[in-house]
Tab-separated table of C-alpha atoms in Angstrom:
chain	number	residue	atom	x	y	z
A	998	TYR	CA	-71.129	-4.798	-41.871
A	999	GLU	CA	-74.169	-2.974	-43.313
A	1000	ARG	CA	-74.194	-5.157	-46.466
A	1001	THR	CA	-74.221	-8.289	-44.335
A	1002	CYS	CA	-77.056	-6.998	-42.066
A	1003	ARG	CA	-79.187	-6.043	-45.086
A	1004	ALA	CA	-78.603	-9.437	-46.598
A	1005	TYR	CA	-79.542	-11.080	-43.276
A	1006	LEU	CA	-82.623	-8.854	-42.837
A	1007	GLN	CA	-83.708	-9.737	-46.350
A	1008	TRP	CA	-83.405	-13.329	-45.748
A	1009	ALA	CA	-85.270	-13.164	-42.281
A	1010	ALA	CA	-88.072	-11.312	-43.994
A	1011	ASN	CA	-88.435	-13.781	-46.835
A	1012	VAL	CA	-88.593	-16.585	-44.135
A	1013	LEU	CA	-91.195	-14.686	-42.146
A	1014	TYR	CA	-93.334	-14.017	-45.193
A	1015	TYR	CA	-93.151	-17.646	-46.032
A	1016	ARG	CA	-94.191	-18.870	-42.613
A	1017	GLN	CA	-97.177	-16.540	-42.756
A	1018	ALA	CA	-98.267	-17.848	-46.095
A	1019	ARG	CA	-97.643	-21.337	-44.897
A	1020	ASP	CA	-99.829	-20.958	-41.738
A	1021	ARG	CA	-102.747	-19.374	-43.677
A	1022	SER	CA	-102.610	-22.074	-46.229
A	1023	ALA	CA	-102.249	-24.932	-43.697
A	1024	ILE	CA	-105.103	-23.664	-41.619
A	1025	GLU	CA	-107.420	-23.354	-44.851
A	1026	VAL	CA	-106.156	-26.603	-46.617
A	1027	LYS	CA	-108.953	-29.222	-46.879
A	1028	PHE	CA	-108.342	-33.020	-46.898
A	1029	PRO	CA	-107.111	-33.491	-50.566
A	1030	TYR	CA	-109.236	-36.477	-51.394
A	1031	GLN	CA	-112.906	-36.792	-52.058
A	1032	SER	CA	-113.548	-38.976	-49.044
A	1033	VAL	CA	-111.827	-40.203	-45.895
A	1034	ARG	CA	-111.332	-43.974	-45.795
A	1035	PRO	CA	-112.632	-45.951	-42.928
A	1036	GLY	CA	-110.301	-45.654	-39.990
A	1037	GLN	CA	-108.555	-42.499	-41.180
A	1038	LYS	CA	-110.523	-40.016	-39.105
A	1039	ALA	CA	-109.683	-41.843	-35.843
A	1040	PHE	CA	-106.149	-42.149	-36.956
A	1041	MET	CA	-105.917	-38.379	-37.411
A	1042	ARG	CA	-107.327	-37.818	-34.109
A	1043	GLN	CA	-104.767	-39.974	-32.516
A	1044	VAL	CA	-102.091	-38.143	-34.384
A	1045	LEU	CA	-103.343	-34.814	-33.127
A	1046	ALA	CA	-103.528	-36.160	-29.604
A	1047	ALA	CA	-99.860	-37.366	-29.814
A	1048	VAL	CA	-98.795	-33.958	-30.865
A	1049	GLN	CA	-100.681	-32.162	-28.340
A	1050	GLN	CA	-99.393	-34.396	-25.530
A	1051	THR	CA	-95.953	-34.574	-27.130
A	1052	SER	CA	-96.037	-38.324	-26.898
A	1053	ALA	CA	-94.990	-41.147	-29.148
A	1054	MET	CA	-97.388	-43.080	-31.114
A	1055	LEU	CA	-96.976	-46.525	-32.805
A	1056	ILE	CA	-99.433	-47.571	-35.482
A	1057	GLN	CA	-99.702	-50.834	-37.244
A	1058	ALA	CA	-102.235	-51.019	-40.059
A	1059	PRO	CA	-102.477	-52.759	-43.544
A	1060	THR	CA	-101.288	-51.289	-46.614
A	1061	GLY	CA	-103.801	-49.144	-48.495
A	1062	ILE	CA	-105.820	-47.535	-45.737
A	1063	GLY	CA	-104.146	-44.281	-46.027
A	1064	LYS	CA	-101.687	-44.124	-43.225
A	1065	THR	CA	-99.301	-41.581	-44.894
A	1066	MET	CA	-102.005	-38.886	-45.441
A	1067	SER	CA	-103.609	-39.664	-42.077
A	1068	ALA	CA	-100.197	-38.924	-40.481
A	1069	LEU	CA	-99.297	-35.861	-42.564
A	1070	PHE	CA	-102.565	-34.044	-42.706
A	1071	PRO	CA	-102.818	-33.454	-38.944
A	1072	ALA	CA	-99.184	-32.856	-38.713
A	1073	VAL	CA	-99.671	-29.955	-41.226
A	1074	LYS	CA	-102.351	-28.547	-39.051
A	1075	ALA	CA	-100.246	-28.905	-35.944
A	1076	ILE	CA	-97.548	-26.793	-37.754
A	1077	ALA	CA	-100.091	-24.112	-38.653
A	1078	HIS	CA	-101.363	-23.965	-35.173
A	1079	HIS	CA	-97.636	-23.758	-33.807
A	1080	ARG	CA	-98.079	-26.998	-31.787
A	1081	THR	CA	-94.798	-28.204	-33.502
A	1082	ASP	CA	-92.039	-26.547	-35.475
A	1083	ASN	CA	-91.419	-29.271	-37.946
A	1084	VAL	CA	-92.282	-32.910	-38.738
A	1085	PHE	CA	-89.886	-35.859	-39.353
A	1086	TYR	CA	-91.315	-38.450	-41.541
A	1087	LEU	CA	-89.056	-41.464	-40.998
A	1088	THR	CA	-89.007	-44.166	-43.731
A	1089	ALA	CA	-87.505	-47.455	-43.964
A	1090	LYS	CA	-87.849	-48.059	-47.769
A	1091	ALA	CA	-87.731	-45.791	-50.885
A	1092	SER	CA	-91.332	-46.607	-51.613
A	1093	THR	CA	-92.506	-45.086	-48.213
A	1094	ARG	CA	-90.377	-42.086	-48.940
A	1095	VAL	CA	-91.985	-41.634	-52.319
A	1096	ALA	CA	-95.524	-41.973	-50.758
A	1097	ALA	CA	-94.709	-39.260	-48.365
A	1098	GLU	CA	-93.512	-36.944	-51.221
A	1099	ASN	CA	-96.681	-37.809	-53.237
A	1100	ALA	CA	-98.887	-37.068	-50.258
A	1101	MET	CA	-97.243	-33.624	-49.731
A	1102	ASN	CA	-97.698	-32.855	-53.480
A	1103	ASP	CA	-101.437	-33.808	-53.168
A	1104	LEU	CA	-101.723	-31.404	-50.259
A	1105	ARG	CA	-99.955	-28.671	-52.316
A	1106	LYS	CA	-102.445	-29.194	-55.150
A	1107	ALA	CA	-105.183	-28.639	-52.564
A	1108	GLY	CA	-103.604	-25.282	-51.721
A	1109	LEU	CA	-100.860	-25.957	-49.152
A	1110	VAL	CA	-97.786	-23.828	-49.098
A	1111	MET	CA	-95.215	-25.753	-47.159
A	1112	LYS	CA	-91.535	-26.558	-47.685
A	1113	SER	CA	-90.349	-30.147	-47.545
A	1114	ILE	CA	-86.986	-31.915	-48.014
A	1115	THR	CA	-85.992	-35.465	-48.560
A	1116	LEU	CA	-82.576	-36.155	-46.984
A	1117	TYR	CA	-80.239	-38.795	-48.445
A	1118	ALA	CA	-77.137	-40.465	-47.296
A	1119	LYS	CA	-73.880	-38.687	-48.018
A	1120	GLU	CA	-72.599	-41.368	-50.196
A	1121	SER	CA	-75.668	-41.123	-52.449
A	1122	LEU	CA	-75.230	-37.333	-53.075
A	1123	CYS	CA	-71.545	-37.026	-53.415
A	1124	PRO	CA	-70.695	-35.620	-56.923
A	1125	VAL	CA	-67.043	-36.559	-56.497
A	1126	PRO	CA	-66.799	-39.786	-54.602
A	1127	GLU	CA	-63.074	-40.541	-55.685
A	1128	ILE	CA	-62.046	-37.609	-53.277
A	1129	TYR	CA	-64.807	-38.347	-50.661
A	1130	CYS	CA	-64.872	-35.384	-48.144
A	1131	ASP	CA	-61.336	-34.107	-48.639
A	1132	THR	CA	-62.108	-30.460	-48.028
A	1133	ARG	CA	-58.833	-29.329	-49.517
A	1134	GLN	CA	-59.524	-30.746	-52.851
A	1135	CYS	CA	-63.184	-31.120	-53.284
A	1136	PRO	CA	-64.451	-28.132	-55.430
A	1137	TYR	CA	-67.878	-28.463	-53.660
A	1138	ALA	CA	-66.354	-28.021	-50.201
A	1139	THR	CA	-63.822	-25.269	-50.841
A	1140	GLY	CA	-65.741	-21.994	-50.469
A	1141	TYR	CA	-68.870	-23.655	-49.310
A	1142	PHE	CA	-69.953	-20.847	-47.026
A	1143	GLU	CA	-69.243	-18.163	-49.589
A	1144	HIS	CA	-71.899	-19.827	-51.901
A	1145	LEU	CA	-74.299	-21.032	-49.338
A	1146	HIS	CA	-76.457	-17.994	-49.257
A	1147	GLU	CA	-77.231	-18.146	-53.013
A	1148	ALA	CA	-77.763	-21.837	-52.874
A	1149	LEU	CA	-80.332	-21.581	-49.905
A	1150	SER	CA	-81.939	-18.716	-51.583
A	1151	HIS	CA	-82.585	-20.897	-54.719
A	1152	LEU	CA	-83.836	-23.827	-52.651
A	1153	MET	CA	-86.055	-21.451	-50.908
A	1154	SER	CA	-88.071	-20.859	-54.102
A	1155	LEU	CA	-88.887	-24.607	-54.411
A	1156	PRO	CA	-91.842	-26.089	-52.612
A	1157	ALA	CA	-90.184	-29.540	-52.312
A	1158	VAL	CA	-86.446	-30.384	-52.282
A	1159	ASN	CA	-85.415	-33.822	-53.458
A	1160	ARG	CA	-82.325	-35.612	-54.816
A	1161	ASP	CA	-82.393	-34.049	-58.180
A	1162	ALA	CA	-82.965	-30.530	-56.862
A	1163	LEU	CA	-80.193	-30.874	-54.502
A	1164	LEU	CA	-77.794	-32.083	-57.167
A	1165	ALA	CA	-78.715	-29.374	-59.609
A	1166	CYS	CA	-78.330	-26.679	-56.971
A	1167	ALA	CA	-75.012	-27.967	-55.840
A	1168	GLU	CA	-73.691	-28.008	-59.316
A	1169	ARG	CA	-74.978	-24.624	-60.065
A	1170	PHE	CA	-73.533	-22.938	-56.864
A	1171	LYS	CA	-70.639	-25.422	-56.133
A	1172	VAL	CA	-71.672	-26.530	-52.889
A	1173	CYS	CA	-71.693	-29.797	-51.204
A	1174	PRO	CA	-75.138	-31.332	-51.878
A	1175	PHE	CA	-75.131	-33.249	-48.536
A	1176	GLU	CA	-74.204	-30.365	-46.445
A	1177	LEU	CA	-76.655	-28.086	-48.323
A	1178	SER	CA	-79.516	-30.605	-47.542
A	1179	LEU	CA	-78.596	-30.434	-43.734
A	1180	ASP	CA	-78.477	-26.581	-43.785
A	1181	PHE	CA	-81.701	-26.196	-45.850
A	1182	SER	CA	-83.636	-28.688	-43.688
A	1183	LEU	CA	-83.508	-25.999	-40.895
A	1184	TYR	CA	-85.997	-23.963	-42.961
A	1185	CYS	CA	-88.181	-26.855	-43.968
A	1186	ASP	CA	-91.407	-27.832	-42.110
A	1187	LEU	CA	-91.474	-31.474	-43.251
A	1188	ILE	CA	-88.152	-33.646	-43.347
A	1189	ILE	CA	-88.382	-37.056	-45.015
A	1190	CYS	CA	-85.521	-39.256	-44.348
A	1191	ASP	CA	-84.435	-42.857	-43.411
């Protein structure tokens, strides 16, 4: 019992320290590019207003005006000021997913400390598709919860978790990469997914 409590307290302390570092960095981070493109400032104000009012927002704009950063930068600020717990960045195409990942990397280069994960379909992550989700046979499903803490701790050391990171972690700790992605997303601030 005491060993379990100590492990939980250590995990909770690590999460708390991370969130404090995240908030400080998100408050201090500056727009990561030299200039703001025409329309971006108004776009960012609209995103902040939507967050504050907890309302939906639909934006249609041409490619290349900076929609991704215009959505993510104010969302990062909203997380830092506890106006929202996390942000879901929904995509319809792989190129849009990559644009969101790249924008987050640009923010990290500017000093942001923030966890993000890209979620994928179960079929695209399964390391043994021939036995697809037979928990009695799958070596990544049996004993999942016994290895979960180590796998989560490993992912917690990464700023961004993508398909390669999930598969490598799943192989190292013998856990289901899809279930791991869902479990780890609970500790991420930005969740990128279809």
